[in-house]
Amino acid sequence: GNQKATRLENSQGKKSQHAEEAIFYMNCRAAYLTVLKSSLENIKSKEQLSLVLQQAGRNPSQKTINKYWTSQTSSLNFDDFCAILRKEKPATKNELLEAFGKIDTDKAGYVSHDELCKILTTRGDKMTWEEVTSITKQADFNCNGKLDYNKFCELYLSTREQCCKAARDRLETDPRLRQQHFGNQTENVPEGTTLPLSKHSPRASRKTDHKLAKGDSRAPSRPSSAQSSKASTCTTVTVGARSSRNTKLIIEPDTIKEWQCAQSRGCFYLEENGEIISHKYRLHLPQRSALWITIKPFSIPQAQGKSCHWLSVDTALFILKENETQENLQLVSFTELQNKEMFGWRGELGSGIYWLLPFTTGCRLRKEKTQIPGEAKLVWRDEDGELALTKEFRAALLDIFETIDLDGNGLLSLEEYNFFELRTSGEKCDQEAWAVCKENFEMKKNELTRQGFLDLNLMEANDRDGDPWDLWVTLLSLGYNRALEMTEACPFVIDICAERCKPRIKAISLEAGGSQLSRALCRSVLNKGEAKVLDGSESIFIHTYRSGSRITSVIENKSENKVIIHVNNEQSKNCLNNRGLTVFAVEVAPKSMMVSQHVMALNEQEEWIYSCVHSLV
């Protein structure tokens, strides 16, 4: 019993240590990427070193800088910077008060302006009178020209924390920097650990800035020749053109017409920061049964004949078993069989509750770079001056209706409508508000009709006297561009057929896959993929798995130390990956695994070659 308690205590201690390490490295990256373009770029001068240390909440003296930047130093890399931060701890409030206390010999809690100026210009790293004046103008001097240094220390510490937080927030919200945010798909974040990352509400950013994101999010990559690798391994996979692609085909069971089926629609939405969110589902099986489960992009009836960008987006579905708690989910399987754009799974499941987590790699669902020359018109006024929806906007709204009508019955329930509301406004409609809708808009069986949905949007236009701003907020949040094309969303449809019972599927949330999906993804690659040990290292493995039209690689770090792996795709041909980078690096925490990259064909009608070198930096 004592041994078990000791092991539990040690395990919890390691989890806490790993959590502290994760937070430490995240703060290091945030500060580093505030000054430099990439974590692979080196610090090249004393001035850069001083600046990046300040961004990490340090206030280095010239003596400190000279300690780490000697006459033999030509550059410092990210690891060197992390090592310096471990040694150079930020000043605490007690240390600051102690320093001021040496000046304030009377222990009055104040320092005079003249005395402070004299010390700053004559001791240590001597400052000029202009620099001192710029500081004292911002400091809190009382009417007698004295500084309340206790308040000053509080101001200094809060300002330092605000600077560090701003760096972390920038790391999370800048798509270019997210490409350099190592370990953001790490598989084993310790339980009970909350990393200080800023959260993005579905619509908060769009409510304040509803312009389309522009520009290329790809970060400049460092040439492979600049790396000094300790160990490496190369993986090459050649895939034929689509017509001759060797994939496991999904075939309907012969007796499928006699099985009981359930269906639900859903959608992948691309966030401003490049993150992908989607509906998540709970599946209930009343008894053990053979199952046939598929997912594919949803071909909207009204959209036929239009350019449907989303139909080429890859989709997959991970099936997880719910045990004692929702947090304790176990991977059962995933849709690895393929028939054109459809992915499926056949097998048998016992009775109980299962979770279905939709997934797309992000290779084809990514921020649009094409500039839209004009803006589609959403409303117009008739001869009587009454507002009306344009033909193009009506068509887009009807497509949206099909997407958010999750059960496909041609009507919107309050639950379905609330997914729409959460996505577009971040709020939910309660029963009382729904009753008001029922009085003003067409409903059937307490569900909103297509015409009612159109009239609801027309009312929104009337509320703003024809100003389409709110309407554009809705459209942009649902993945439409200014030409009314859905380019940053992918609607999909899930079909479940059971041989011996009636399956029930229900959409539970609309959010990012998170750690549950990351764990399931990593585990699926380890279970099905090919493993290679990194040459020269016994504890780092590269797992590669091809599932239909995609290749996924996972890095597994079994060592007690974090590692940085350099990834080079320069020899690949006709490929695109989810990171948008040919050369990049990822940091893998101790005793963990993470997705290195997802890769697909740029042009499926031609042969493509995945050739990737993973190297230990």
Coordinates of C-alpha atoms in Angstrom, one line a residue:
G1 CA 0.0 0.0 0.0
N2 CA 2.8 2.4 0.9
Q3 CA 4.6 1.5 -2.4
K4 CA 1.4 2.2 -4.4
A5 CA 1.0 5.5 -2.6
T6 CA 4.6 6.4 -3.3
R7 CA 4.2 5.5 -7.0
L8 CA 1.0 7.6 -7.2
E9 CA 2.8 10.5 -5.6
N10 CA 5.8 10.2 -8.0
S11 CA 3.4 10.0 -11.0
Q12 CA 1.6 13.2 -9.8
G13 CA 4.9 14.9 -9.3
K14 CA 6.0 14.0 -12.8
K15 CA 2.7 15.3 -14.2
S16 CA 3.2 18.6 -12.3
Q17 CA 6.8 18.8 -13.5
H18 CA 5.8 18.2 -17.2
A19 CA 3.0 20.9 -16.8
E20 CA 5.5 23.4 -15.5
E21 CA 7.9 22.5 -18.4
A22 CA 5.1 23.0 -21.0
I23 CA 4.2 26.5 -19.5
F24 CA 7.9 27.4 -19.4
Y25 CA 8.6 26.5 -23.0
M26 CA 5.4 28.2 -24.2
N27 CA 6.5 31.5 -22.5
C28 CA 10.0 31.0 -24.1
R29 CA 8.4 30.6 -27.6
A30 CA 6.1 33.5 -27.1
A31 CA 9.0 35.9 -26.2
Y32 CA 11.3 34.5 -28.9
L33 CA 8.8 34.8 -31.7
T34 CA 8.0 38.4 -30.7
V35 CA 11.5 39.4 -31.9
L36 CA 12.4 36.6 -34.4
K37 CA 10.4 35.2 -37.3
S38 CA 11.0 31.6 -36.5
S39 CA 12.2 29.4 -33.6
L40 CA 14.8 28.1 -36.0
E41 CA 16.3 31.6 -36.5
N42 CA 19.2 32.5 -34.3
I43 CA 19.8 35.5 -32.1
K44 CA 22.5 37.5 -34.0
S45 CA 23.5 40.4 -31.7
K46 CA 23.7 41.6 -28.1
E47 CA 20.8 44.0 -28.9
Q48 CA 18.6 41.2 -30.1
L49 CA 19.5 39.1 -27.0
S50 CA 18.6 42.1 -24.7
L51 CA 15.3 42.7 -26.5
V52 CA 14.2 39.0 -26.5
L53 CA 15.0 38.7 -22.7
Q54 CA 12.9 41.8 -22.1
Q55 CA 10.0 40.2 -23.9
A56 CA 10.4 37.3 -21.5
G57 CA 9.9 39.6 -18.5
R58 CA 13.6 40.0 -17.7
N59 CA 15.4 43.3 -17.3
P60 CA 19.0 42.3 -18.1
S61 CA 22.0 44.6 -17.2
Q62 CA 24.9 45.0 -19.6
K63 CA 26.9 42.8 -17.3
T64 CA 24.3 40.0 -17.7
I65 CA 24.3 40.4 -21.5
N66 CA 28.1 40.2 -21.6
K67 CA 28.0 37.1 -19.5
Y68 CA 26.2 35.2 -22.3
W69 CA 27.5 37.1 -25.3
T70 CA 31.3 37.0 -25.2
S71 CA 33.8 37.9 -27.8
Q72 CA 33.6 34.3 -29.1
T73 CA 29.8 34.4 -29.5
S74 CA 28.4 34.8 -33.0
S75 CA 24.9 33.6 -32.4
L76 CA 22.6 31.9 -29.9
N77 CA 19.8 29.5 -30.8
F78 CA 16.4 28.9 -29.2
D79 CA 17.8 26.2 -26.8
D80 CA 20.5 28.6 -25.6
F81 CA 17.8 31.2 -24.9
C82 CA 15.8 28.7 -22.9
A83 CA 18.9 27.9 -20.9
I84 CA 19.5 31.6 -20.1
L85 CA 15.9 32.1 -18.9
R86 CA 16.4 29.1 -16.5
K87 CA 19.4 30.9 -15.0
E88 CA 18.1 34.5 -15.1
K89 CA 15.0 34.5 -12.9
P90 CA 12.7 37.5 -13.1
A91 CA 13.0 39.9 -10.1
T92 CA 10.4 39.3 -7.3
K93 CA 8.6 42.1 -5.5
N94 CA 10.6 41.4 -2.3
E95 CA 13.9 41.8 -4.3
L96 CA 12.8 45.1 -5.8
L97 CA 11.6 46.4 -2.4
E98 CA 14.9 45.4 -0.9
A99 CA 16.8 47.3 -3.6
F100 CA 14.7 50.4 -3.0
G101 CA 15.1 49.9 0.8
K102 CA 18.9 50.4 0.5
I103 CA 18.1 53.9 -0.9
D104 CA 15.3 54.7 1.5
T105 CA 17.4 54.7 4.7
D106 CA 14.6 56.3 6.7
K107 CA 12.2 53.4 5.7
A108 CA 9.5 56.0 4.8
G109 CA 8.4 54.1 1.7
Y110 CA 9.4 57.0 -0.6
V111 CA 12.4 58.0 -2.7
S112 CA 13.0 61.6 -3.8
H113 CA 13.2 62.5 -7.5
D114 CA 16.6 64.0 -7.2
E115 CA 18.0 61.0 -5.2
L116 CA 16.6 58.5 -7.8
C117 CA 18.0 60.5 -10.7
K118 CA 21.5 60.6 -9.1
I119 CA 21.6 56.9 -8.6
L120 CA 20.3 56.0 -12.1
T121 CA 22.9 58.2 -13.8
T122 CA 25.9 57.3 -11.7
R123 CA 25.6 53.6 -10.8
G124 CA 25.4 50.3 -12.6
D125 CA 24.3 50.6 -16.2
K126 CA 24.4 54.4 -16.2
M127 CA 21.4 56.1 -17.8
T128 CA 21.2 59.5 -19.5
W129 CA 19.2 62.4 -18.0
E130 CA 16.8 62.1 -20.9
E131 CA 16.2 58.4 -20.2
V132 CA 15.7 59.0 -16.5
T133 CA 13.3 61.9 -17.2
S134 CA 11.2 59.7 -19.6
I135 CA 10.8 57.1 -16.8
T136 CA 10.1 59.6 -14.0
K137 CA 7.4 61.2 -16.1
Q138 CA 5.5 57.9 -16.1
A139 CA 6.2 57.0 -12.5
D140 CA 3.9 57.8 -9.6
F141 CA 5.6 60.7 -7.8
N142 CA 3.5 62.4 -5.1
C143 CA 3.1 66.2 -4.7
N144 CA 6.4 66.5 -2.8
G145 CA 8.4 65.0 -5.7
K146 CA 8.8 61.6 -4.0
L147 CA 8.2 58.2 -5.5
D148 CA 6.0 55.7 -3.7
Y149 CA 8.2 52.7 -4.6
N150 CA 5.8 50.1 -3.3
K151 CA 3.2 51.2 -5.9
F152 CA 6.0 51.5 -8.4
C153 CA 7.0 47.9 -7.9
E154 CA 3.4 46.7 -8.2
L155 CA 3.1 48.7 -11.5
Y156 CA 6.4 47.3 -12.8
L157 CA 5.3 43.7 -12.0
S158 CA 1.8 44.1 -13.5
T159 CA 3.3 45.7 -16.6
R160 CA 5.8 42.9 -17.0
E161 CA 3.0 40.3 -16.8
Q162 CA 0.9 42.2 -19.3
C163 CA 3.9 42.2 -21.8
C164 CA 4.3 38.4 -21.3
K165 CA 0.6 37.8 -21.8
A166 CA 0.5 40.0 -24.9
A167 CA 3.3 37.9 -26.4
R168 CA 1.4 34.7 -25.5
D169 CA -1.8 36.1 -27.0
R170 CA 0.0 37.1 -30.2
L171 CA 1.4 33.6 -30.5
E172 CA -2.1 32.1 -30.3
T173 CA -3.9 34.6 -32.6
D174 CA -1.3 35.1 -35.4
P175 CA -1.7 32.3 -38.0
R176 CA 1.9 32.7 -39.1
L177 CA 3.3 32.3 -35.6
R178 CA 1.0 29.3 -34.9
Q179 CA 3.0 27.5 -37.5
Q180 CA 6.0 27.9 -35.2
H181 CA 4.0 27.1 -32.0
F182 CA 5.7 23.8 -31.2
G183 CA 3.8 21.1 -29.5
N184 CA 0.3 22.5 -30.1
Q185 CA -0.9 19.0 -30.9
T186 CA 0.8 17.2 -28.1
E187 CA -1.0 14.1 -27.1
N188 CA -0.5 13.9 -23.3
V189 CA -1.3 17.2 -21.6
P190 CA -1.4 16.3 -17.9
E191 CA -4.8 16.1 -16.4
G192 CA -5.9 19.1 -14.4
T193 CA -3.4 21.4 -16.2
T194 CA -4.6 24.6 -17.7
L195 CA -2.0 26.2 -20.0
P196 CA -2.3 30.0 -20.1
L197 CA -3.5 30.2 -23.7
S198 CA -6.0 32.8 -24.8
K199 CA -9.4 31.4 -25.9
H200 CA -11.2 32.6 -29.0
S201 CA -14.9 33.0 -28.9
P202 CA -16.6 31.9 -32.1
R203 CA -17.6 35.4 -33.1
A204 CA -16.0 37.9 -30.8
S205 CA -13.2 38.8 -33.3
R206 CA -15.6 39.0 -36.2
K207 CA -17.9 41.4 -34.3
T208 CA -15.2 43.9 -34.0
D209 CA -13.4 43.3 -37.3
H210 CA -15.5 41.7 -40.0
K211 CA -13.0 42.1 -42.8
L212 CA -11.7 39.1 -44.6
A213 CA -8.3 37.9 -43.6
K214 CA -5.7 38.6 -46.3
G215 CA -2.2 37.5 -47.1
D216 CA -0.2 34.3 -47.0
S217 CA 0.1 32.7 -43.6
R218 CA 3.1 30.7 -44.5
A219 CA 6.2 31.5 -42.4
P220 CA 9.6 31.7 -44.0
S221 CA 11.5 28.4 -43.4
R222 CA 15.1 27.9 -42.6
P223 CA 17.1 25.9 -45.3
S224 CA 17.9 22.3 -44.2
S225 CA 21.6 23.0 -44.7
A226 CA 21.5 25.3 -41.6
Q227 CA 20.6 22.4 -39.4
S228 CA 23.1 20.4 -37.3
S229 CA 21.3 17.1 -36.8
K230 CA 22.3 14.4 -34.3
A231 CA 20.0 11.7 -35.7
S232 CA 17.6 11.4 -38.6
T233 CA 15.3 9.0 -40.6
C234 CA 13.8 9.3 -44.0
T235 CA 10.3 8.0 -45.0
T236 CA 9.3 7.8 -48.7
V237 CA 5.8 6.8 -50.0
T238 CA 4.8 6.9 -53.7
V239 CA 1.1 7.1 -54.4
G240 CA -0.4 6.6 -57.9
A241 CA -2.8 8.9 -59.6
R242 CA -6.4 8.9 -58.3
S243 CA -7.6 6.5 -61.0
S244 CA -5.1 3.8 -59.9
R245 CA -5.0 4.6 -56.2
N246 CA -4.7 1.5 -54.1
T247 CA -7.2 2.1 -51.3
K248 CA -9.4 0.0 -49.1
L249 CA -12.8 0.3 -50.6
I250 CA -15.9 0.6 -48.5
I251 CA -18.6 -1.7 -49.7
E252 CA -22.2 -1.7 -48.4
P253 CA -23.4 -4.8 -46.6
D254 CA -25.6 -6.9 -48.9
T255 CA -28.5 -6.7 -46.5
I256 CA -28.2 -2.9 -45.8
K257 CA -31.8 -2.2 -46.9
E258 CA -33.0 -4.3 -43.9
W259 CA -30.8 -2.4 -41.4
Q260 CA -32.0 0.5 -39.3
C261 CA -30.3 3.8 -40.1
A262 CA -29.7 7.3 -38.6
Q263 CA -28.2 10.4 -40.2
S264 CA -26.9 13.7 -39.1
R265 CA -25.4 16.6 -40.9
G266 CA -22.6 18.9 -39.6
C267 CA -19.9 21.3 -40.7
F268 CA -16.2 22.1 -40.3
Y269 CA -15.6 25.8 -39.8
L270 CA -12.3 27.5 -40.2
E271 CA -11.5 30.0 -37.5
E272 CA -9.6 33.3 -38.0
N273 CA -6.5 31.7 -36.3
G274 CA -6.5 28.7 -38.6
E275 CA -8.1 26.4 -36.1
I276 CA -10.9 24.1 -37.3
I277 CA -14.0 23.5 -35.3
S278 CA -16.9 21.1 -36.0
H279 CA -20.0 19.5 -34.5
K280 CA -19.3 16.6 -32.1
Y281 CA -21.8 13.7 -31.7
R282 CA -23.0 11.2 -29.2
L283 CA -24.1 7.8 -30.5
H284 CA -26.4 5.5 -28.4
L285 CA -26.7 1.8 -29.2
P286 CA -29.3 -0.1 -27.2
Q287 CA -27.7 -3.5 -27.9
R288 CA -24.7 -5.1 -29.6
S289 CA -24.9 -4.8 -33.4
A290 CA -23.0 -4.9 -36.6
L291 CA -22.5 -1.3 -37.9
W292 CA -21.8 0.6 -41.1
I293 CA -20.7 4.2 -40.5
T294 CA -19.7 6.7 -43.2
I295 CA -18.9 10.4 -43.5
K296 CA -18.5 12.5 -46.6
P297 CA -18.8 16.2 -47.7
F298 CA -22.4 17.2 -48.0
S299 CA -23.5 18.0 -51.6
I300 CA -26.1 20.7 -50.9
P301 CA -29.0 20.2 -53.4
Q302 CA -29.4 24.0 -54.0
A303 CA -25.7 24.3 -54.7
Q304 CA -25.6 21.9 -57.6
G305 CA -24.1 23.6 -60.7
K306 CA -22.1 26.0 -58.5
S307 CA -18.4 25.8 -57.6
C308 CA -18.4 23.7 -54.4
H309 CA -14.9 24.1 -53.0
W310 CA -15.7 21.9 -49.9
L311 CA -16.4 18.7 -51.9
S312 CA -12.6 18.2 -52.3
V313 CA -12.0 18.5 -48.5
D314 CA -11.0 15.2 -46.8
T315 CA -13.1 13.9 -43.9
A316 CA -12.8 11.2 -41.3
L317 CA -14.7 10.1 -38.2
F318 CA -13.1 8.8 -35.0
I319 CA -15.3 6.5 -32.8
L320 CA -14.6 6.6 -29.1
K321 CA -16.2 4.6 -26.3
E322 CA -17.5 6.5 -23.3
N323 CA -16.6 4.7 -20.0
E324 CA -17.1 6.1 -16.6
T325 CA -16.8 9.8 -17.6
Q326 CA -17.0 11.8 -20.7
E327 CA -13.3 12.7 -20.2
N328 CA -12.3 9.1 -20.1
L329 CA -12.9 8.1 -23.8
Q330 CA -11.2 5.1 -25.4
L331 CA -10.5 4.9 -29.2
V332 CA -12.5 2.1 -30.8
S333 CA -11.7 2.7 -34.5
F334 CA -12.0 5.3 -37.3
T335 CA -13.2 5.5 -40.9
E336 CA -10.2 4.2 -42.9
L337 CA -12.2 2.6 -45.8
Q338 CA -12.7 4.8 -48.8
N339 CA -15.0 5.1 -51.8
K340 CA -14.3 8.3 -53.7
E341 CA -15.0 11.1 -51.3
M342 CA -16.8 8.8 -48.7
F343 CA -14.9 7.3 -45.8
G344 CA -16.3 4.5 -43.7
W345 CA -16.0 1.8 -41.1
R346 CA -17.6 -1.6 -40.8
G347 CA -17.5 -3.6 -37.5
E348 CA -19.4 -4.6 -34.5
L349 CA -20.0 -2.6 -31.3
G350 CA -21.5 -3.4 -28.0
S351 CA -24.4 -1.5 -26.4
G352 CA -23.6 1.8 -24.8
I353 CA -22.6 5.4 -25.4
Y354 CA -20.0 6.3 -28.1
W355 CA -18.6 9.6 -29.2
L356 CA -18.1 10.5 -32.9
L357 CA -15.5 13.1 -33.5
P358 CA -15.3 14.4 -37.1
F359 CA -11.9 15.3 -38.5
T360 CA -10.3 17.0 -41.4
T361 CA -6.5 17.4 -41.9
G362 CA -6.7 21.1 -42.9
C363 CA -4.7 20.4 -46.0
R364 CA -7.5 21.6 -48.2
L365 CA -9.7 23.6 -45.7
R366 CA -7.5 26.6 -45.2
K367 CA -7.5 30.4 -45.2
E368 CA -8.4 31.8 -48.6
K369 CA -5.7 33.8 -50.3
T370 CA -7.5 34.9 -53.4
Q371 CA -8.5 38.6 -53.4
I372 CA -12.2 39.2 -54.1
P373 CA -12.5 42.1 -56.5
G374 CA -16.0 43.2 -55.4
E375 CA -18.7 42.5 -52.9
A376 CA -22.0 40.8 -53.6
K377 CA -25.1 42.7 -53.0
L378 CA -27.3 41.3 -50.2
V379 CA -30.4 43.5 -50.2
W380 CA -32.2 45.9 -52.5
R381 CA -35.3 48.2 -52.4
D382 CA -38.3 47.6 -54.6
E383 CA -40.5 50.3 -56.2
D384 CA -42.3 50.9 -52.9
G385 CA -39.0 51.4 -51.1
E386 CA -39.4 48.1 -49.2
L387 CA -36.2 46.0 -48.5
A388 CA -35.9 42.6 -50.1
L389 CA -33.2 40.0 -50.3
T390 CA -31.3 39.6 -53.5
K391 CA -31.5 36.4 -55.5
E392 CA -27.9 35.5 -54.7
F393 CA -28.3 36.1 -51.0
R394 CA -31.5 34.1 -50.9
A395 CA -29.7 31.2 -52.5
A396 CA -26.8 31.4 -50.0
L397 CA -29.3 31.5 -47.1
L398 CA -31.1 28.4 -48.4
D399 CA -27.7 26.6 -48.7
I400 CA -27.0 27.6 -45.1
F401 CA -30.4 26.3 -44.0
E402 CA -29.5 22.9 -45.5
T403 CA -26.2 22.9 -43.6
I404 CA -27.7 23.7 -40.2
D405 CA -30.7 21.5 -40.6
L406 CA -28.8 18.7 -38.9
D407 CA -31.6 16.0 -39.1
G408 CA -32.5 16.9 -42.7
N409 CA -36.2 17.2 -42.0
G410 CA -36.6 20.6 -43.8
L411 CA -37.2 22.4 -40.5
L412 CA -35.0 24.0 -37.8
S413 CA -35.6 23.0 -34.2
L414 CA -34.5 25.3 -31.4
E415 CA -31.5 23.1 -30.8
E416 CA -30.4 23.2 -34.5
Y417 CA -31.0 27.0 -34.6
N418 CA -28.9 27.5 -31.5
F419 CA -25.9 25.9 -33.1
F420 CA -26.3 28.6 -35.8
E421 CA -26.7 31.3 -33.2
L422 CA -23.6 30.2 -31.2
R423 CA -21.6 30.2 -34.4
T424 CA -22.7 33.6 -35.7
S425 CA -23.3 35.6 -32.5
G426 CA -21.9 33.6 -29.6
E427 CA -25.3 33.5 -27.9
K428 CA -28.2 31.1 -27.6
C429 CA -31.9 31.6 -28.1
D430 CA -34.1 30.6 -25.1
Q431 CA -37.6 29.3 -25.1
E432 CA -39.1 32.7 -24.5
A433 CA -37.3 34.2 -27.5
W434 CA -38.2 31.2 -29.6
A435 CA -41.9 31.8 -28.7
V436 CA -41.5 35.4 -30.1
C437 CA -40.0 33.9 -33.3
K438 CA -43.0 31.6 -33.5
E439 CA -45.4 34.7 -33.4
N440 CA -43.5 36.5 -36.2
F441 CA -42.1 33.9 -38.5
E442 CA -43.4 30.8 -40.2
M443 CA -43.1 27.6 -38.2
K444 CA -44.3 24.0 -38.3
K445 CA -44.4 21.8 -35.3
N446 CA -42.5 24.4 -33.3
E447 CA -39.7 24.4 -35.9
L448 CA -38.6 27.2 -38.2
T449 CA -39.4 26.7 -42.0
R450 CA -37.1 27.8 -44.8
Q451 CA -39.4 30.8 -45.5
G452 CA -39.3 31.7 -41.8
F453 CA -35.5 31.6 -41.9
L454 CA -35.4 33.9 -44.9
D455 CA -37.8 36.3 -43.2
L456 CA -35.7 36.3 -40.0
N457 CA -32.7 37.5 -42.0
L458 CA -34.7 40.1 -43.8
M459 CA -35.9 41.5 -40.5
E460 CA -32.2 41.8 -39.4
A461 CA -31.6 43.9 -42.6
N462 CA -34.6 46.1 -41.8
D463 CA -33.4 46.6 -38.2
R464 CA -30.3 48.2 -39.6
D465 CA -32.2 50.1 -42.3
G466 CA -30.6 48.1 -45.1
D467 CA -27.0 48.2 -43.7
P468 CA -25.7 44.7 -44.5
W469 CA -23.0 44.7 -41.9
D470 CA -24.7 42.2 -39.5
L471 CA -25.6 40.0 -42.5
W472 CA -21.9 39.9 -43.5
V473 CA -20.9 39.0 -40.0
T474 CA -23.2 35.9 -40.3
L475 CA -21.9 35.0 -43.7
L476 CA -18.2 35.3 -42.9
S477 CA -18.6 33.3 -39.7
L478 CA -20.2 30.5 -41.7
G479 CA -17.3 30.3 -44.1
Y480 CA -18.5 32.5 -47.0
N481 CA -16.4 35.1 -48.8
R482 CA -17.5 38.4 -50.2
A483 CA -18.6 36.8 -53.5
L484 CA -21.0 34.5 -51.5
E485 CA -18.9 31.4 -52.0
M486 CA -18.4 29.0 -49.2
T487 CA -14.6 28.7 -49.1
E488 CA -13.8 28.4 -45.4
A489 CA -16.3 25.8 -44.3
C490 CA -17.1 22.2 -45.2
P491 CA -20.5 20.7 -44.6
F492 CA -20.6 17.0 -44.1
V493 CA -23.1 14.2 -43.6
I494 CA -22.8 11.1 -41.3
D495 CA -24.7 7.9 -41.9
I496 CA -25.0 5.1 -39.4
C497 CA -26.7 1.8 -40.1
A498 CA -27.1 -1.0 -37.5
E499 CA -28.2 -4.6 -38.2
R500 CA -29.9 -5.4 -34.9
C501 CA -31.0 -2.1 -33.3
K502 CA -32.0 1.5 -33.9
P503 CA -29.0 3.8 -33.6
R504 CA -29.5 7.3 -32.2
I505 CA -27.1 10.1 -33.0
K506 CA -27.2 13.6 -31.5
A507 CA -25.1 16.6 -32.0
I508 CA -23.7 17.7 -28.6
S509 CA -21.4 20.6 -29.2
L510 CA -19.6 22.8 -31.9
E511 CA -16.0 23.2 -31.0
A512 CA -12.4 22.2 -31.8
G513 CA -11.4 18.6 -31.5
G514 CA -9.0 19.3 -28.6
S515 CA -7.0 16.8 -26.7
Q516 CA -9.5 13.9 -27.2
L517 CA -9.2 14.1 -31.0
S518 CA -5.4 14.6 -30.8
R519 CA -5.1 11.5 -28.6
A520 CA -7.4 9.4 -30.9
L521 CA -5.5 10.6 -34.0
C522 CA -2.1 9.7 -32.5
R523 CA -3.3 6.4 -31.2
S524 CA -4.8 5.4 -34.6
V525 CA -1.4 6.1 -36.4
L526 CA 0.5 4.1 -33.8
N527 CA -2.0 1.2 -34.1
K528 CA -2.1 1.1 -37.9
G529 CA 1.1 2.8 -39.1
E530 CA 4.7 1.9 -39.8
A531 CA 7.2 2.8 -37.0
K532 CA 10.8 3.8 -37.6
V533 CA 13.3 4.6 -34.9
L534 CA 15.2 7.8 -35.5
D535 CA 18.7 6.6 -36.5
G536 CA 21.1 7.3 -33.7
S537 CA 18.3 7.5 -31.1
E538 CA 16.7 4.7 -29.2
S539 CA 13.8 6.6 -27.7
I540 CA 12.3 8.7 -30.6
F541 CA 10.0 7.0 -33.2
I542 CA 8.4 8.3 -36.4
H543 CA 5.1 6.6 -37.1
T544 CA 3.7 7.0 -40.6
Y545 CA 0.3 5.9 -41.7
R546 CA -1.5 6.2 -45.1
S547 CA -5.3 6.3 -44.8
G548 CA -6.9 6.6 -48.2
S549 CA -5.9 9.9 -49.7
R550 CA -3.8 11.2 -46.8
I551 CA -0.6 10.4 -45.0
T552 CA -0.1 11.2 -41.4
S553 CA 3.1 11.1 -39.4
V554 CA 3.4 11.1 -35.6
I555 CA 6.5 11.7 -33.5
E556 CA 6.7 9.6 -30.3
N557 CA 9.2 10.7 -27.7
K558 CA 9.8 8.0 -25.1
S559 CA 12.7 9.9 -23.4
E560 CA 12.7 11.9 -20.2
N561 CA 13.6 15.1 -22.1
K562 CA 11.9 17.3 -24.5
V563 CA 13.3 17.1 -28.1
I564 CA 13.1 19.4 -31.1
I565 CA 12.6 17.6 -34.4
H566 CA 13.4 19.2 -37.7
V567 CA 11.1 18.2 -40.6
N568 CA 12.1 18.5 -44.2
N569 CA 9.8 17.8 -47.1
E570 CA 11.9 19.3 -49.9
Q571 CA 12.1 16.0 -51.8
S572 CA 8.4 15.5 -51.8
K573 CA 6.6 16.0 -55.1
N574 CA 3.0 17.1 -55.9
C575 CA 2.2 17.4 -52.1
L576 CA 0.7 19.8 -49.7
N577 CA 0.6 19.6 -45.9
N578 CA -1.6 21.0 -43.2
R579 CA 1.2 23.3 -41.9
G580 CA 1.8 25.1 -45.1
L581 CA 5.6 24.7 -44.7
T582 CA 8.1 22.7 -46.6
V583 CA 10.7 22.9 -43.7
F584 CA 9.7 23.4 -40.1
A585 CA 10.5 22.1 -36.6
V586 CA 8.3 20.7 -33.8
E587 CA 9.0 20.4 -30.1
V588 CA 7.9 17.1 -28.4
A589 CA 7.5 17.0 -24.7
P590 CA 9.0 14.2 -22.6
K591 CA 7.0 10.9 -22.7
S592 CA 4.6 12.2 -25.2
M593 CA 3.6 12.0 -28.9
M594 CA 2.3 14.5 -31.4
V595 CA 1.2 14.9 -35.0
S596 CA 4.1 16.0 -37.1
Q597 CA 2.0 16.6 -40.3
H598 CA -0.8 15.5 -42.5
V599 CA 0.1 15.3 -46.3
M600 CA -2.2 15.0 -49.3
A601 CA -1.8 15.2 -53.1
L602 CA -1.8 18.7 -54.6
N603 CA -3.2 17.2 -57.8
E604 CA -4.9 13.8 -57.3
Q605 CA -4.9 13.1 -61.0
E606 CA -1.1 12.8 -61.0
E607 CA 1.3 10.6 -59.0
W608 CA 2.6 12.1 -55.8
I609 CA 5.6 11.3 -53.7
Y610 CA 5.9 11.8 -49.9
S611 CA 9.5 12.0 -49.0
C612 CA 10.2 13.4 -45.5
V613 CA 13.3 13.5 -43.4
H614 CA 12.9 13.8 -39.6
S615 CA 16.0 14.9 -37.8
L616 CA 16.9 15.5 -34.2
V617 CA 18.2 19.1 -33.8

